[in-house]
Coordinates of C-alpha atoms in Angstrom, one line a residue:
X1 CA -13.5 -2.3 44.6
X2 CA -11.5 -3.1 41.5
X3 CA -12.8 -1.8 38.5
X4 CA -11.8 -2.2 34.7
X5 CA -12.0 -0.2 31.6
X6 CA -14.6 -2.5 29.4
X7 CA -15.3 -1.2 26.0
X8 CA -14.7 2.2 27.0
X9 CA -17.2 1.8 30.4
X10 CA -15.6 1.5 33.9
X11 CA -17.0 -1.9 35.1
X12 CA -16.6 -2.5 38.8
X13 CA -16.2 -6.4 39.7
X14 CA -15.1 -8.6 42.6
X15 CA -13.6 -11.8 42.4
X16 CA -14.3 -14.4 45.3
X17 CA -12.3 -17.2 45.5
X18 CA -8.5 -17.5 44.6
X19 CA -8.0 -20.8 42.7
X20 CA -9.9 -23.1 40.3
X21 CA -12.0 -22.5 37.3
X22 CA -13.9 -19.2 36.6
X23 CA -17.5 -19.0 37.4
X24 CA -19.4 -15.8 36.5
X25 CA -22.5 -15.1 38.0
X26 CA -24.7 -12.2 37.4
X27 CA -27.5 -10.6 39.6
X28 CA -30.9 -9.8 38.5
X29 CA -32.9 -7.0 37.9
X30 CA -30.5 -4.2 38.0
X31 CA -29.1 -4.6 41.3
X32 CA -25.8 -4.6 42.4
X33 CA -23.3 -7.5 42.6
X34 CA -23.5 -7.3 46.3
X35 CA -26.7 -9.5 46.2
X36 CA -24.6 -12.3 45.6
X37 CA -21.6 -11.8 47.5
X38 CA -22.9 -14.3 50.3
X39 CA -23.8 -16.9 48.0
X40 CA -20.4 -16.5 45.8
X41 CA -18.3 -17.2 49.0
X42 CA -20.3 -20.4 49.4
X43 CA -19.7 -21.6 46.0
X44 CA -16.3 -20.3 46.0
X45 CA -15.7 -22.8 49.0
X46 CA -16.0 -25.8 46.5
X47 CA -12.6 -24.4 44.5
X48 CA -14.2 -21.9 42.2
X49 CA -13.0 -18.4 41.3
X50 CA -16.7 -16.5 41.1
X51 CA -16.6 -13.5 39.3
X52 CA -19.4 -10.8 40.2
X53 CA -19.8 -7.3 38.4
X54 CA -22.1 -4.4 38.4
X55 CA -23.1 -4.4 34.8
X56 CA -23.2 -0.9 33.3
X57 CA -26.0 0.9 34.7
X58 CA -26.2 -0.6 37.7
X59 CA -24.7 -0.7 40.9
X60 CA -21.2 1.3 40.9
X61 CA -20.3 0.8 37.5
X62 CA -20.5 3.8 35.1
X63 CA -23.8 4.8 33.8
X64 CA -23.9 4.9 29.9
X65 CA -27.0 5.6 28.2
X66 CA -26.2 4.6 24.6
X67 CA -26.0 2.1 21.9
X68 CA -28.3 0.8 19.2
X69 CA -28.4 -3.0 20.5
X70 CA -30.8 -4.0 23.4
X71 CA -29.4 -3.4 26.9
X72 CA -28.8 -7.0 27.6
X73 CA -27.0 -7.7 24.5
X74 CA -24.7 -4.9 25.5
X75 CA -24.2 -6.5 29.0
X76 CA -23.6 -9.8 27.5
X77 CA -20.7 -8.2 25.2
X78 CA -19.4 -6.4 28.2
X79 CA -19.4 -9.8 30.7
X80 CA -17.6 -11.5 27.5
X81 CA -14.9 -8.5 27.1
X82 CA -14.4 -8.4 31.3
X83 CA -13.6 -12.3 31.2
X84 CA -11.2 -11.8 28.3
X85 CA -9.1 -9.2 30.1
X86 CA -9.1 -11.2 33.5
X87 CA -7.7 -14.4 31.5
X88 CA -10.9 -16.1 32.8
X89 CA -12.0 -17.9 29.9
X90 CA -13.4 -20.1 28.9
X91 CA -15.9 -20.0 32.1
X92 CA -18.9 -21.6 33.8
X93 CA -21.5 -18.6 33.5
X94 CA -24.8 -18.2 35.3
X95 CA -27.1 -15.8 36.7
X96 CA -30.5 -15.4 38.4
X97 CA -33.7 -13.6 36.6
X98 CA -32.0 -11.3 34.2
X99 CA -28.6 -12.5 34.9
X100 CA -29.8 -15.9 33.5
X101 CA -30.7 -14.1 30.1
X102 CA -27.5 -12.4 30.2
X103 CA -25.8 -15.8 30.6
X104 CA -27.9 -17.3 27.7
X105 CA -26.9 -14.2 25.4
X106 CA -23.2 -15.0 26.6
X107 CA -23.6 -18.6 25.0
X108 CA -25.3 -17.3 22.0
X109 CA -23.0 -14.4 21.4
X110 CA -19.5 -16.2 22.4
X111 CA -20.0 -19.5 22.4
X112 CA -16.5 -20.3 22.6
X113 CA -16.0 -19.0 26.2
X114 CA -18.8 -20.7 28.2
X115 CA -18.1 -24.1 29.5
X116 CA -21.8 -24.2 31.2
X117 CA -24.5 -22.4 32.3
X118 CA -26.4 -22.3 35.4
X119 CA -29.8 -20.6 35.1
X120 CA -31.7 -19.5 38.5
X121 CA -35.1 -18.0 38.7
X122 CA -36.2 -18.0 34.7
X123 CA -38.0 -15.1 33.8
X124 CA -41.3 -15.6 31.8
X125 CA -45.1 -15.5 31.5
X126 CA -47.9 -12.7 31.9
X127 CA -46.4 -11.1 35.0
X128 CA -43.0 -10.4 33.7
X129 CA -44.1 -9.3 30.5
X130 CA -46.6 -6.8 32.2
X131 CA -44.1 -5.5 34.8
X132 CA -40.6 -5.5 33.6
X133 CA -40.9 -3.0 30.6
X134 CA -42.1 -0.6 32.7
X135 CA -40.0 -1.1 35.6
X136 CA -36.8 -1.0 33.4
X137 CA -37.9 1.5 30.9
X138 CA -41.1 3.1 30.9
X139 CA -41.0 4.5 34.1
X140 CA -37.7 6.2 33.5
X141 CA -39.0 7.5 30.3
X142 CA -41.8 8.9 31.9
X143 CA -39.8 10.7 34.5
X144 CA -37.5 12.4 31.7
X145 CA -40.8 13.5 29.9
X146 CA -42.2 14.9 33.1
X147 CA -39.1 16.6 34.5
X148 CA -36.1 16.1 32.5
X149 CA -32.8 14.9 33.6
X150 CA -33.4 16.0 37.0
X151 CA -36.5 13.9 37.1
X152 CA -34.5 11.1 36.1
X153 CA -31.8 11.2 38.7
X154 CA -34.6 11.8 41.4
X155 CA -35.9 8.5 40.8
X156 CA -34.9 6.0 43.4
X157 CA -33.1 3.5 41.1
X158 CA -30.8 6.3 39.6
X159 CA -30.3 7.6 43.2
X160 CA -28.9 4.5 43.9
X161 CA -26.3 4.7 40.9
X162 CA -25.4 8.3 41.9
X163 CA -24.6 7.3 45.7
X164 CA -23.0 4.2 44.7
X165 CA -20.8 6.2 41.9
X166 CA -21.3 9.9 42.4
X167 CA -19.7 10.6 39.0
X168 CA -22.7 9.1 37.4
X169 CA -24.7 12.4 38.3
X170 CA -23.0 14.3 36.1
X171 CA -23.1 12.0 33.5
X172 CA -26.8 12.0 33.3
X173 CA -27.0 15.7 33.8
X174 CA -25.0 16.3 30.7
X175 CA -27.2 14.0 28.6
X176 CA -30.1 15.8 26.7
X177 CA -33.8 14.5 27.9
X178 CA -34.8 13.7 24.4
X179 CA -31.3 11.5 23.7
X180 CA -32.0 9.7 27.0
X181 CA -35.7 9.2 26.0
X182 CA -34.7 8.0 22.6
X183 CA -32.4 5.4 23.7
X184 CA -34.4 3.9 26.5
X185 CA -37.7 3.7 23.9
X186 CA -35.2 1.7 21.6
X187 CA -34.3 -0.9 24.5
X188 CA -37.5 -0.9 25.4
X189 CA -38.7 -2.1 21.9
X190 CA -36.1 -4.6 21.9
X191 CA -36.8 -5.9 25.2
X192 CA -40.7 -6.6 24.1
X193 CA -40.2 -7.7 20.8
X194 CA -39.2 -11.4 21.9
X195 CA -41.3 -14.2 23.2
X196 CA -42.7 -14.1 26.8
X197 CA -42.6 -17.7 27.6
X198 CA -40.8 -19.7 28.7
X199 CA -38.0 -17.7 28.9
X200 CA -38.6 -13.7 28.2
X201 CA -37.1 -12.4 25.2
X202 CA -35.4 -15.9 24.3
X203 CA -36.6 -17.9 21.4
X204 CA -37.4 -21.6 21.6
X205 CA -34.9 -22.2 19.2
X206 CA -32.1 -20.6 20.8
X207 CA -33.0 -22.6 23.7
X208 CA -32.8 -26.0 21.8
X209 CA -29.6 -24.8 20.5
X210 CA -27.9 -24.6 23.6
X211 CA -25.0 -27.3 23.3
X212 CA -23.5 -27.3 26.6
X213 CA -24.8 -28.7 30.2
X214 CA -27.1 -26.5 31.9
X215 CA -28.5 -26.5 35.6
X216 CA -31.9 -24.7 36.0
X217 CA -33.0 -23.9 39.4
X218 CA -36.7 -22.7 39.2
X219 CA -38.0 -19.5 40.9
X220 CA -41.3 -19.4 42.8
X221 CA -42.9 -16.1 42.3
X222 CA -45.4 -14.8 39.4
X223 CA -42.6 -13.2 37.7
X224 CA -40.0 -16.2 38.1
X225 CA -43.0 -19.1 38.1
X226 CA -41.7 -22.6 38.3
X227 CA -43.2 -23.3 35.1
X228 CA -40.9 -21.3 33.3
X229 CA -38.3 -23.3 33.8
X230 CA -39.7 -26.8 33.7
X231 CA -40.7 -25.8 30.4
X232 CA -37.2 -24.4 29.5
X233 CA -35.5 -27.5 31.0
X234 CA -37.7 -29.4 28.4
X235 CA -36.3 -27.6 25.5
X236 CA -32.5 -27.5 26.2
X237 CA -30.9 -30.4 25.1
X238 CA -28.9 -30.9 28.3
X239 CA -30.7 -29.3 31.0
X240 CA -30.8 -30.7 34.4
X241 CA -33.4 -29.2 36.4
X242 CA -33.0 -28.7 40.3
X243 CA -36.1 -28.0 42.2
X244 CA -35.6 -26.3 45.7
X245 CA -37.8 -27.5 48.6
X246 CA -40.2 -24.6 47.9
X247 CA -43.6 -23.8 46.3
X248 CA -44.9 -20.7 44.0
X249 CA -46.1 -17.9 46.0
X250 CA -49.1 -15.8 44.3
X251 CA -46.9 -12.5 44.3
X252 CA -45.3 -10.7 41.8
X253 CA -42.2 -10.7 43.1
X254 CA -39.9 -12.7 45.9
X255 CA -36.9 -10.6 46.5
X256 CA -33.6 -13.0 46.3
X257 CA -32.8 -12.2 49.8
X258 CA -35.8 -14.3 51.0
X259 CA -33.7 -17.2 49.3
X260 CA -30.9 -16.7 51.8
X261 CA -31.8 -19.8 54.0
X262 CA -31.6 -21.4 50.4
X263 CA -28.2 -20.5 49.6
X264 CA -26.4 -23.4 51.1
X265 CA -28.7 -26.1 49.3
X266 CA -28.2 -24.0 46.1
X267 CA -24.3 -23.5 46.3
X268 CA -24.0 -27.3 47.1
X269 CA -25.9 -28.2 44.3
X270 CA -24.2 -25.8 41.9
X271 CA -20.6 -26.9 43.3
X272 CA -21.7 -30.6 42.5
X273 CA -23.0 -29.7 39.0
X274 CA -19.8 -28.0 38.2
X275 CA -17.4 -30.6 39.8
X276 CA -19.2 -33.0 37.7
X277 CA -18.2 -31.3 34.4
X278 CA -14.2 -30.8 35.1

């Protein structure tokens, strides 16, 4: 798997498709880019080069627990730099859940690089505001306080990152637990400081200021309720809403893998949307 040094961090990436406009697609949560390989292959058949990558601190990329800005802002700047290094700008930018927030941040911070946005499984509402701060930050703060960096490395999430890139274990073990806790507490404060609806962490003014075409595909669980996306589509001036043949379920989270039967429908609509802009 190719990798690049991006702002001093090793970032693993994959390009699917060998010709056509660039489309950077980011997964949700803190999951590896591998989750989107199947979808990316389908989109690439429409004549696109789909860039997937593991954000720092996810997948097989390097773990770097540092930075005064929020983690998702750091990711946005990393993706912008990776696109520049690959000669892939301007590009279509898209993602699901945290990948959708990342896409909005790239547009906000690097507007010249973004031709259009594809936002899937928009995150917002009370369930997201309750679940995600703990899942992304507090549980690891608690692990560090209880067991130091050994405790952090023993968590399933960090075990995955160590397995994918064994060097990550020494990086983590060479950190002081106090430093790890301080960074994550700062990221947690930033993560919980913004709005929770319709898009968690994104001000309504930011949504209203998006001046490129946007395709929005709602989710269907309590973390990615369809109402989040429907309301966001009302606020974004150039948004097109595409609702899949699904209904909202009364569960906290539906894994993206459960959407596998919908990938053909999603890819066909994404291709139609992007081709209509070229």
